Short mmCIF file of C-alpha atoms in Angstrom, two decimals:
data_model
loop_
_atom_site.label_atom_id
_atom_site.label_comp_id
_atom_site.label_asym_id
_atom_site.label_seq_id
_atom_site.Cartn_x
_atom_site.Cartn_y
_atom_site.Cartn_z
CA MET A 1 -29.25 33.82 36.82
CA PRO A 2 -29.06 30.22 38.07
CA LYS A 3 -27.81 27.36 36.31
CA PRO A 4 -30.12 24.73 35.72
CA PHE A 5 -29.54 21.48 38.07
CA GLN A 6 -27.68 19.05 36.77
CA ASN A 7 -27.92 15.35 38.39
CA PRO A 8 -24.50 14.08 37.09
CA CYS A 9 -25.39 10.83 37.93
CA LEU A 10 -28.35 10.87 35.38
CA THR A 11 -25.35 12.06 32.97
CA ILE A 12 -25.72 10.08 29.44
CA ARG A 13 -22.97 9.72 26.57
CA PHE A 14 -24.20 8.43 23.43
CA ASN A 15 -22.00 6.06 21.72
CA PRO A 16 -23.22 5.11 18.59
CA THR A 17 -21.69 1.95 18.04
CA THR A 18 -22.72 0.92 21.72
CA ALA A 19 -26.11 1.39 21.02
CA ALA A 20 -25.84 -0.93 17.61
CA LYS A 21 -24.25 -3.61 19.59
CA THR A 22 -26.83 -3.18 22.10
CA LEU A 23 -29.58 -3.39 19.70
CA GLY A 24 -28.18 -6.53 17.92
CA VAL A 25 -27.21 -4.39 14.80
CA ASN A 26 -23.90 -4.66 13.22
CA PRO A 27 -22.63 -1.04 13.18
CA SER A 28 -20.45 -2.25 9.68
CA ASN A 29 -23.40 -3.51 7.76
CA ILE A 30 -25.33 -0.20 8.32
CA LEU A 31 -22.13 1.33 7.03
CA HIS A 32 -22.10 -1.23 3.84
CA THR A 33 -25.75 -0.60 3.31
CA VAL A 34 -25.35 3.23 3.53
CA GLY A 35 -22.57 2.64 0.95
CA TYR A 36 -23.90 0.42 -1.12
CA SER A 37 -26.82 2.58 -1.32
CA PHE A 38 -24.89 6.06 -2.43
CA TYR A 39 -23.43 3.81 -5.08
CA LEU A 40 -26.59 2.85 -6.75
CA THR A 41 -28.15 6.12 -6.71
CA ALA A 42 -24.52 7.60 -8.08
CA SER A 43 -24.94 4.68 -10.78
CA LEU A 44 -29.03 5.52 -11.39
CA LEU A 45 -28.14 9.30 -11.66
CA ALA A 46 -25.30 8.88 -14.37
CA ARG A 47 -27.31 6.21 -16.62
CA PRO A 48 -29.18 9.39 -18.62
CA VAL A 49 -26.12 11.79 -18.15
CA PRO A 50 -23.73 11.65 -21.60
CA LEU A 51 -20.26 10.44 -20.58
CA PRO A 52 -18.20 13.82 -20.48
CA VAL A 53 -20.78 15.41 -18.68
CA VAL A 54 -19.98 12.42 -15.76
CA PHE A 55 -16.31 12.90 -16.40
CA TRP A 56 -16.24 16.62 -15.98
CA VAL A 57 -18.84 16.40 -13.22
CA GLY A 58 -15.73 13.60 -11.51
CA GLN A 59 -13.19 16.03 -12.03
CA PHE A 60 -15.08 18.86 -10.06
CA VAL A 61 -15.27 15.84 -7.54
CA GLY A 62 -11.55 15.05 -7.60
CA LEU A 63 -10.73 18.42 -7.16
CA LEU A 64 -12.97 18.74 -4.21
CA GLY A 65 -11.34 15.34 -2.62
CA PHE A 66 -7.66 16.95 -3.08
CA PHE A 67 -8.65 19.51 -0.41
CA ILE A 68 -10.63 17.72 1.57
CA LEU A 69 -9.09 14.08 2.34
CA ARG A 70 -5.57 15.49 3.65
CA LYS A 71 -4.51 12.41 4.72
CA ARG A 72 -4.69 10.95 1.01
CA ARG A 73 -3.00 13.45 -0.17
CA GLN A 74 -0.19 13.59 1.90
CA LEU A 75 0.22 10.29 1.19
CA ALA A 76 0.29 10.88 -2.62
CA VAL A 77 2.82 13.86 -2.23
CA ALA A 78 4.93 11.79 -0.01
CA ASN A 79 4.68 8.47 -2.90
CA MET A 80 5.49 10.89 -5.29
CA THR A 81 8.55 12.55 -3.88
CA MET A 82 9.75 9.33 -2.70
CA THR A 83 9.13 7.75 -6.16
CA LEU A 84 9.97 10.06 -8.76
CA GLY A 85 12.46 11.76 -7.70
CA ILE A 86 10.56 15.15 -7.93
CA SER A 87 10.57 18.26 -5.64
CA GLU A 88 7.35 18.65 -3.43
CA ASN A 89 6.22 21.35 -4.87
CA ALA A 90 5.86 19.45 -8.41
CA ALA A 91 4.35 16.36 -6.69
CA ARG A 92 1.49 18.87 -5.10
CA LYS A 93 0.86 19.55 -8.30
CA LEU A 94 0.59 16.10 -9.95
CA THR A 95 -1.02 15.28 -6.98
CA ARG A 96 -4.00 17.53 -7.65
CA GLN A 97 -4.17 16.79 -11.51
CA HIS A 98 -4.19 12.62 -9.89
CA PHE A 99 -7.35 13.51 -7.73
CA THR A 100 -9.19 14.93 -10.62
CA THR A 101 -8.19 12.27 -12.85
CA LEU A 102 -8.93 9.64 -10.50
CA GLY A 103 -12.06 11.25 -10.00
CA ALA A 104 -13.14 11.44 -13.47
CA ASN A 105 -12.45 7.81 -14.15
CA VAL A 106 -14.36 6.59 -10.96
CA LEU A 107 -17.51 8.24 -11.81
CA SER A 108 -17.11 7.25 -15.27
CA MET A 109 -16.52 3.35 -14.12
CA LEU A 110 -20.16 3.64 -12.89
CA LYS A 111 -21.36 4.90 -16.46
CA VAL A 112 -19.40 2.68 -18.29
CA PRO A 113 -21.48 -0.90 -17.70
CA THR A 114 -24.72 0.77 -18.62
CA MET A 115 -23.58 1.80 -21.81
CA SER A 116 -23.56 -0.35 -25.00
CA ASP A 117 -20.07 -1.89 -26.77
CA SER A 118 -21.20 0.54 -29.67
CA THR A 119 -21.08 3.78 -27.87
CA ILE A 120 -17.71 2.53 -25.54
CA TRP A 121 -16.00 2.04 -28.53
CA GLN A 122 -16.56 5.39 -29.22
CA HIS A 123 -14.33 6.81 -26.60
CA VAL A 124 -11.95 4.31 -27.12
CA THR A 125 -8.72 3.64 -29.12
CA PHE A 126 -6.88 0.60 -29.24
CA ASP A 127 -2.64 -0.73 -29.61
CA VAL A 128 -2.26 -4.54 -29.64
CA ALA A 129 1.27 -5.46 -30.37
CA PRO A 130 1.33 -8.13 -33.26
CA GLU A 131 3.38 -10.46 -30.99
CA VAL A 132 -0.05 -11.10 -28.67
CA PRO A 133 -1.47 -14.39 -29.54
CA GLN A 134 -4.38 -13.80 -31.55
CA GLU A 135 -6.20 -17.27 -31.81
CA PRO A 136 -5.88 -19.93 -28.87
CA ASN A 137 -3.69 -22.50 -29.18
CA GLY A 138 -4.51 -25.03 -26.12
CA LYS A 139 -3.82 -22.41 -23.56
CA GLY A 140 -4.48 -18.99 -22.73
CA TRP A 141 -2.58 -16.17 -21.55
CA VAL A 142 -2.07 -14.03 -18.54
CA ALA A 143 -2.69 -10.40 -18.82
CA VAL A 144 -1.11 -8.23 -16.36
CA PHE A 145 -2.15 -4.61 -15.36
CA GLY A 146 -2.18 -2.00 -12.69
CA HIS A 147 -4.59 0.73 -11.17
CA MET A 148 -4.56 2.94 -14.21
CA SER A 149 -7.00 5.39 -15.43
CA ASN A 150 -10.36 3.44 -15.94
CA TRP A 151 -9.63 -0.16 -15.10
CA GLU A 152 -12.84 -1.08 -15.53
CA LEU A 153 -12.94 -0.81 -19.58
CA LEU A 154 -10.60 -3.87 -19.20
CA GLY A 155 -14.26 -6.24 -18.64
CA ARG A 156 -14.65 -4.84 -22.27
CA LEU A 157 -11.98 -6.73 -23.47
CA THR A 158 -14.40 -9.78 -24.15
CA LYS A 159 -14.93 -8.19 -27.50
CA LEU A 160 -11.83 -6.95 -28.48
CA PHE A 161 -10.47 -10.57 -28.22
CA PRO A 162 -14.38 -12.69 -29.11
CA GLN A 163 -12.00 -15.84 -29.83
CA TYR A 164 -11.35 -16.04 -26.04
CA ARG A 165 -12.80 -16.78 -22.71
CA PHE A 166 -11.95 -14.32 -20.25
CA GLY A 167 -10.94 -14.17 -16.65
CA ALA A 168 -10.27 -12.49 -13.62
CA ILE A 169 -8.42 -13.00 -10.37
CA TYR A 170 -10.41 -10.69 -7.43
CA ARG A 171 -10.16 -10.33 -3.93
CA LYS A 172 -13.17 -10.06 -2.21
CA LEU A 173 -14.41 -6.13 -1.47
CA SER A 174 -15.10 -5.43 2.02
CA ASN A 175 -18.69 -4.35 1.11
CA PRO A 176 -20.26 -7.54 0.63
CA SER A 177 -23.46 -5.82 -1.22
CA VAL A 178 -20.96 -3.92 -3.55
CA ASN A 179 -18.98 -6.93 -4.24
CA ARG A 180 -21.59 -9.13 -5.35
CA HIS A 181 -23.08 -6.33 -7.79
CA PHE A 182 -19.34 -5.96 -9.46
CA ASN A 183 -19.29 -9.28 -9.92
CA LYS A 184 -22.61 -9.55 -11.62
CA SER A 185 -21.53 -6.96 -14.14
CA ARG A 186 -18.59 -8.71 -14.89
CA ALA A 187 -20.41 -12.08 -15.20
CA ARG A 188 -23.18 -10.14 -17.83
CA LEU A 189 -19.77 -9.33 -19.84
CA GLY A 190 -18.05 -12.77 -19.64
CA VAL A 191 -16.05 -12.95 -17.23
CA GLN A 192 -15.26 -15.07 -15.16
CA LEU A 193 -13.80 -14.46 -11.78
CA PHE A 194 -11.34 -16.70 -9.18
CA ASP A 195 -10.90 -15.70 -5.60
CA ARG A 196 -7.09 -14.79 -5.42
CA LYS A 197 -7.58 -16.84 -2.09
CA ASP A 198 -8.88 -19.99 -2.51
CA GLU A 199 -9.32 -20.88 -6.48
CA PHE A 200 -5.80 -20.96 -7.46
CA TRP A 201 -6.30 -24.04 -9.38
CA SER A 202 -8.93 -23.17 -11.27
CA ALA A 203 -7.57 -20.40 -12.67
CA VAL A 204 -4.46 -23.35 -13.47
CA SER A 205 -7.08 -25.33 -15.31
CA PHE A 206 -9.05 -21.99 -16.71
CA LEU A 207 -5.21 -20.87 -18.39
CA GLU A 208 -5.12 -24.79 -19.52
CA SER A 209 -8.27 -24.79 -21.56
CA GLY A 210 -7.55 -21.97 -23.16
CA GLY A 211 -8.67 -18.78 -21.30
CA VAL A 212 -7.14 -15.52 -20.52
CA LEU A 213 -6.95 -14.53 -17.05
CA GLY A 214 -6.58 -10.98 -16.03
CA VAL A 215 -3.79 -10.41 -12.77
CA LEU A 216 -4.06 -7.08 -11.13
CA SER A 217 -0.02 -6.70 -10.05
CA ASP A 218 0.36 -3.72 -8.31
CA GLN A 219 -0.90 -3.85 -4.89
CA TYR A 220 0.63 -4.18 -1.67
CA ALA A 221 0.91 -7.99 -1.07
CA GLY A 222 1.38 -8.73 3.10
CA VAL A 223 3.03 -10.59 4.76
CA SER A 224 2.70 -13.58 2.19
CA GLY A 225 4.16 -11.19 -0.83
CA THR A 226 8.05 -11.49 -1.69
CA TRP A 227 9.66 -8.30 -0.76
CA MET A 228 11.47 -6.80 -3.72
CA PRO A 229 12.50 -3.17 -5.43
CA PHE A 230 9.41 -1.21 -6.97
CA PHE A 231 10.58 2.24 -7.89
CA GLY A 232 13.58 1.53 -6.06
CA ARG A 233 12.05 1.02 -2.73
CA LEU A 234 11.56 -2.49 -1.27
CA THR A 235 7.55 -3.34 -0.85
CA SER A 236 5.84 -6.42 -0.48
CA THR A 237 4.82 -8.01 -3.82
CA SER A 238 2.35 -10.43 -5.16
CA THR A 239 3.97 -13.17 -7.25
CA LEU A 240 1.03 -14.45 -8.33
CA ALA A 241 0.72 -13.77 -12.23
CA ALA A 242 4.41 -14.85 -12.48
CA ALA A 243 3.34 -18.13 -10.35
CA LEU A 244 0.26 -18.78 -12.60
CA ALA A 245 2.22 -18.07 -15.97
CA HIS A 246 4.88 -20.94 -15.11
CA ARG A 247 2.76 -23.29 -14.01
CA VAL A 248 1.01 -23.34 -17.37
CA ASP A 249 3.88 -22.43 -19.45
CA VAL A 250 2.27 -18.98 -20.69
CA PRO A 251 2.87 -15.66 -21.84
CA ILE A 252 2.35 -12.62 -19.64
CA VAL A 253 1.03 -9.75 -21.56
CA PRO A 254 1.23 -6.51 -19.62
CA ILE A 255 -2.09 -3.96 -20.47
CA ASN A 256 -1.97 -0.20 -19.89
CA ILE A 257 -4.75 2.21 -20.22
CA SER A 258 -4.59 5.89 -20.44
CA THR A 259 -6.65 8.99 -20.10
CA ILE A 260 -6.07 11.24 -23.27
CA GLY A 261 -8.45 13.11 -23.08
CA VAL A 262 -12.43 14.35 -21.76
CA ALA A 263 -14.05 10.75 -21.52
CA ARG A 264 -11.25 9.77 -24.09
CA TRP A 265 -8.93 6.35 -22.97
CA HIS A 266 -6.55 4.59 -24.77
CA VAL A 267 -5.78 0.52 -24.21
CA ALA A 268 -2.36 -0.70 -25.07
CA VAL A 269 -1.97 -4.47 -25.05
CA GLY A 270 1.12 -4.43 -25.07
CA HIS A 271 4.64 -7.05 -26.35
CA PRO A 272 4.38 -10.40 -24.25
CA LEU A 273 7.01 -9.65 -21.61
CA PRO A 274 10.11 -12.67 -21.61
CA GLN A 275 9.92 -16.17 -20.12
CA GLU A 276 12.34 -15.63 -16.80
CA SER A 277 14.65 -18.38 -14.94
CA SER A 278 12.38 -17.91 -11.83
CA ILE A 279 9.24 -16.53 -10.30
CA GLU A 280 10.38 -13.93 -8.59
CA ILE A 281 12.82 -12.47 -11.57
CA THR A 282 9.62 -12.48 -14.04
CA THR A 283 7.73 -10.65 -11.00
CA ALA A 284 10.62 -8.39 -11.21
CA THR A 285 10.25 -7.86 -14.62
CA ILE A 286 6.52 -7.28 -14.23
CA ASN A 287 7.05 -4.81 -12.14
CA LYS A 288 9.27 -2.60 -14.05
CA ASN A 289 6.98 -3.17 -16.58
CA LEU A 290 4.80 -0.87 -14.79
CA GLU A 291 7.14 1.41 -13.57
CA ASP A 292 7.25 2.15 -17.45
CA GLN A 293 3.56 2.63 -17.65
CA ILE A 294 3.46 4.68 -14.39
CA ARG A 295 6.24 7.27 -15.36
CA GLN A 296 4.48 7.98 -18.67
CA ASN A 297 1.30 8.50 -17.13
CA PRO A 298 1.40 9.63 -13.40
CA ALA A 299 -1.70 10.97 -12.98
CA ASP A 300 -3.54 7.94 -13.89
CA TRP A 301 -1.68 5.63 -11.60
CA LEU A 302 -3.60 5.08 -8.06
CA TRP A 303 -1.04 7.14 -5.77
CA THR A 304 -3.01 7.34 -3.05
CA HIS A 305 -2.85 3.31 -2.64
CA ASN A 306 -0.27 2.65 0.64
CA ARG A 307 2.25 0.36 -2.03
CA TRP A 308 4.87 0.76 0.43
CA LYS A 309 3.35 0.00 3.61
CA THR A 310 5.39 -0.43 6.61
CA PRO A 311 4.23 -3.45 8.25
CA PRO A 312 3.21 -2.54 12.19
CA ILE A 313 5.19 -5.61 13.55
CA GLY A 314 7.85 -7.89 11.74
CA PHE A 315 8.98 -4.79 9.40
CA LEU A 316 12.52 -6.73 9.50
CA PHE A 317 12.96 -9.96 7.58
CA THR A 318 15.49 -11.75 9.04
CA ALA A 319 13.54 -13.34 12.00
CA ASN A 320 10.77 -14.55 10.29
CA ARG A 321 12.93 -15.45 6.89
CA GLN A 322 10.82 -13.09 4.80
CA GLN A 323 10.71 -13.83 0.85
CA THR A 324 12.99 -10.97 -0.56
CA HIS A 325 14.26 -10.99 -4.13
CA LEU A 326 16.86 -8.50 -5.13
CA PRO A 327 18.14 -8.30 -8.83
CA VAL A 328 21.54 -9.81 -9.15
CA GLY A 329 24.47 -7.74 -8.30
CA ILE A 330 21.95 -4.80 -6.95
CA ASP A 331 24.10 -1.95 -5.44
CA PHE A 332 22.27 -1.44 -1.94
CA SER A 333 22.83 1.96 -2.15
CA GLN A 334 20.94 2.59 -5.18
CA LEU A 335 18.12 1.12 -3.19
CA ILE A 336 15.51 4.28 -0.96
CA ALA A 337 16.73 3.38 2.37
CA PHE A 338 14.17 2.10 5.10
CA ARG A 339 14.97 4.89 7.71
CA ILE A 340 14.96 3.50 11.13
CA LEU A 341 15.27 5.69 14.08
CA VAL A 342 16.94 4.00 17.69
CA ARG A 343 16.13 5.74 20.70
CA SER A 344 19.14 4.53 22.74
CA VAL A 345 19.20 4.01 26.17
CA ASN A 346 20.71 6.60 28.58
CA ASN A 347 24.33 4.81 30.17
CA PHE A 348 27.41 3.63 28.98
CA GLU A 349 27.12 -0.34 30.48
CA GLU A 350 23.31 -0.26 29.44
CA ALA A 351 24.11 0.83 25.72
CA ARG A 352 27.24 -1.92 25.52
CA LEU A 353 23.87 -4.30 26.65
CA ALA A 354 22.03 -2.68 23.73
CA ALA A 355 24.18 -2.57 21.28
CA PRO A 356 24.19 -6.13 19.73
CA ALA A 357 20.20 -5.53 19.14
CA VAL A 358 21.19 -2.52 17.31
CA CYS A 359 23.48 -4.10 15.24
CA ALA A 360 20.40 -6.92 14.37
CA ILE A 361 18.10 -4.06 13.19
CA LYS A 362 20.62 -3.17 10.61
CA ARG A 363 21.34 -6.43 9.30
CA GLY A 364 17.56 -6.91 9.63
CA ARG A 365 16.78 -5.50 6.01
CA PRO A 366 19.09 -5.18 3.06
CA ASP A 367 18.09 -1.12 3.15
CA ALA A 368 18.05 -0.43 6.63
CA HIS A 369 19.75 3.22 7.77
CA VAL A 370 19.63 3.63 11.54
CA THR A 371 19.89 6.27 13.43
CA ILE A 372 20.81 6.60 16.70
CA LEU A 373 19.12 9.00 18.73
CA THR A 374 21.33 9.44 22.07
CA PRO A 375 22.34 11.53 24.66
CA LYS A 376 25.55 13.67 23.89
CA ALA A 377 27.70 11.26 26.77
CA LEU A 378 27.29 8.51 24.67
CA VAL A 379 28.09 10.02 21.36
CA SER A 380 31.53 8.59 20.83
CA PHE A 381 30.36 4.97 22.01
CA TRP A 382 27.94 4.67 19.64
CA GLN A 383 30.65 6.41 17.00
CA GLY A 384 32.63 3.20 17.42
CA ILE A 385 29.79 0.39 15.96
CA PRO A 386 29.79 0.37 12.43
CA GLU A 387 26.48 -0.73 11.89
CA VAL A 388 25.13 2.78 13.00
CA ASP A 389 24.82 4.88 10.05
CA ASP A 390 24.08 8.25 11.70
CA ILE A 391 23.63 9.89 15.11
CA LEU A 392 21.64 12.40 16.24
CA ALA A 393 22.85 13.60 19.67
CA PHE A 394 20.73 15.66 22.59
CA GLU A 395 20.80 17.54 25.38
CA ASP A 396 19.93 15.80 28.80
CA ARG A 397 18.16 19.24 29.44
CA GLU A 398 16.15 19.10 26.16
CA SER A 399 12.55 18.77 26.61
CA PRO A 400 10.92 16.03 24.27
CA ARG A 401 9.13 18.95 21.79
CA GLU A 402 12.89 20.43 21.29
CA VAL A 403 13.89 16.51 20.91
CA ALA A 404 11.40 16.11 18.27
CA ALA A 405 11.94 19.05 16.55
CA ARG A 406 15.75 17.72 16.32
CA ILE A 407 14.05 14.54 14.63
CA ARG A 408 12.00 16.06 12.20
CA GLY A 409 14.86 18.25 11.06
CA LEU A 410 16.34 14.53 9.88
CA GLY A 411 13.14 14.14 7.52
CA LYS A 412 10.76 11.32 7.87
CA PHE A 413 11.88 7.99 9.42
CA GLU A 414 9.48 5.02 8.44
CA VAL A 415 9.98 3.43 12.12
CA GLY A 416 11.40 4.03 15.49
CA VAL A 417 12.63 1.45 18.02
CA LEU A 418 12.75 2.79 21.68
CA LEU A 419 15.04 1.10 23.64
CA PRO A 420 14.94 2.20 27.57
CA GLU A 421 12.36 2.22 29.92
CA ASP A 422 11.32 6.01 29.65
CA GLU A 423 8.07 7.92 29.17
CA LYS A 424 10.15 10.94 28.16
CA ALA A 425 11.79 9.16 25.28
CA ALA A 426 8.83 7.94 24.23
CA ARG A 427 6.80 11.41 23.70
CA GLU A 428 10.08 12.50 21.89
CA MET A 429 9.00 10.09 19.07
CA HIS A 430 5.67 10.57 19.26
CA LEU A 431 5.88 14.20 18.97
CA ALA A 432 8.29 13.97 15.56
CA GLY A 433 5.39 12.32 14.09
CA VAL A 434 7.04 8.65 13.81
CA ALA A 435 4.48 6.66 12.54
CA VAL A 436 5.39 3.48 13.86
CA ARG A 437 6.78 3.27 17.24
CA LEU A 438 7.86 -0.13 18.90
CA GLY A 439 9.29 -0.37 22.18
CA ALA A 440 8.23 -1.94 25.92
CA PRO A 441 4.71 -2.95 26.21
CA ARG A 442 2.42 -0.24 28.52
CA ARG A 443 4.04 2.51 27.56
CA LYS A 444 2.30 5.52 26.45
CA ALA A 445 2.79 6.67 22.81
CA LEU A 446 4.26 3.64 21.48
CA ASN A 447 1.50 1.79 18.96
CA HIS A 448 3.29 -1.54 18.09
CA TRP A 449 4.39 -4.33 20.20
CA GLN A 450 4.15 -8.08 20.41
CA ASN A 451 5.39 -10.14 23.23
CA PRO A 452 6.60 -13.97 22.03
CA VAL A 453 3.91 -16.25 23.07
CA GLY A 454 3.73 -17.50 26.50
CA LEU A 455 6.08 -14.72 27.44
CA GLY A 456 5.29 -12.14 29.60
CA ASP A 457 7.14 -8.21 29.32
CA PRO A 458 10.71 -8.03 29.13
CA PRO A 459 12.46 -6.55 32.24
CA LYS A 460 13.09 -2.52 32.34
CA ASP A 461 16.74 -2.77 31.38
CA GLY A 462 19.04 -5.70 30.34
CA ALA A 463 20.24 -7.45 27.40
CA GLU A 464 16.84 -9.88 27.26
CA ARG A 465 14.80 -6.59 26.93
CA TYR A 466 16.68 -5.36 24.15
CA ARG A 467 16.66 -8.80 22.41
CA ARG A 468 12.89 -8.74 22.96
CA ILE A 469 12.41 -5.81 21.54
CA ALA A 470 14.78 -6.46 18.29
CA ASN A 471 13.16 -9.79 17.90
CA SER A 472 9.74 -7.97 18.06
CA ALA A 473 10.59 -5.87 15.10
CA GLY A 474 12.03 -8.93 13.18
CA ALA A 475 15.59 -9.06 13.52
CA ALA A 476 17.14 -12.51 14.09
CA ILE A 477 19.26 -11.87 17.64
CA TYR A 478 19.76 -15.03 19.91
#
């Protein structure tokens, strides 16, 4: 039977995003509208259902998420094995428990705003440390907490401490409709909101007038944060809670919420944390308290959040003078290593020119662990560079897949730095699954690169090329 005639000139490829833009519709607005509709529908469906039933349904939804959301599941397992010191099998079991607990708490958060205080108190127990200020004394206090359990219950603290006015620092949600809904819901509870970006001084005034200000302190803070240990791994940390407390000279009170049964939660308002000599040391104290909370109830914390994110550009600290804080007298060997794989050039003269860049990369952050991936002919050269921690050698005849298998055998690398202008070398890192790969521009399988302003691409070899690559990674080399 002859095939029907197809005119290739009339072939139509439908791209929903392009079509929406052609019609003058913003695709993100459509997604936000759909997301808000799902949110409202779920809230309305949860309203007449008893809270324990909502909790059970949430557990089932969370279990489905464990099987469906592969990348989030893998992220949680990786975070747990890295920070809790448990095996991968144990982390997988804990991740499954975390997903079911998270699903139950998220659905419960939709139900709680529709309930009266008297009904909610039947599901919540409280424990308030005696040192917590019970009466306003001119100034308020800063409440610090993390994404633990049903954290939306914190909005009900206005009823536990009726003598105080309550406020919270918040970050706008990407969906403006959901963001407005949450803000209105919190306002009805008497919680005054302050934008994290624009309202620092308004928050200061609120504390000075005797208010209690809540601050989420467990989020990745990006380029504006201070890099310090959290579970022994350096990560960007917000110093906002400590900065507010130091500015107004008020106590910092940790609050922990834990799931203790089906639709049952416990809220612990803990002992005020000691006021340290600097904002950074106080923030480190807050981090330590959060670590203790998470270790007590690991399934309750948001492990699917990428708390230890690697910046795609500038993952080293020295070039940009990235702010860091390490405890006095810390042994750097106690830090969880930030593993960097550097692909060597292929001849001795270029290796000699590249060595200063490799040394600068090693000095770029205190937890850096540098492994050189090199042809066997250059092993003796790299052995003479003290900044190189490990060497992985390969034969010239090996294919990219074979070299990638060698890389995977050494475990996970946070970043890969490609020194040579070599398509084969780029494929090795790509096939090995190194997530952040940095090298010269316009090379396949490289996903991060930044040319200095006003400069074109670097030469194909030579010291200038390697200097530019190291600088792009955030290393100081001149």
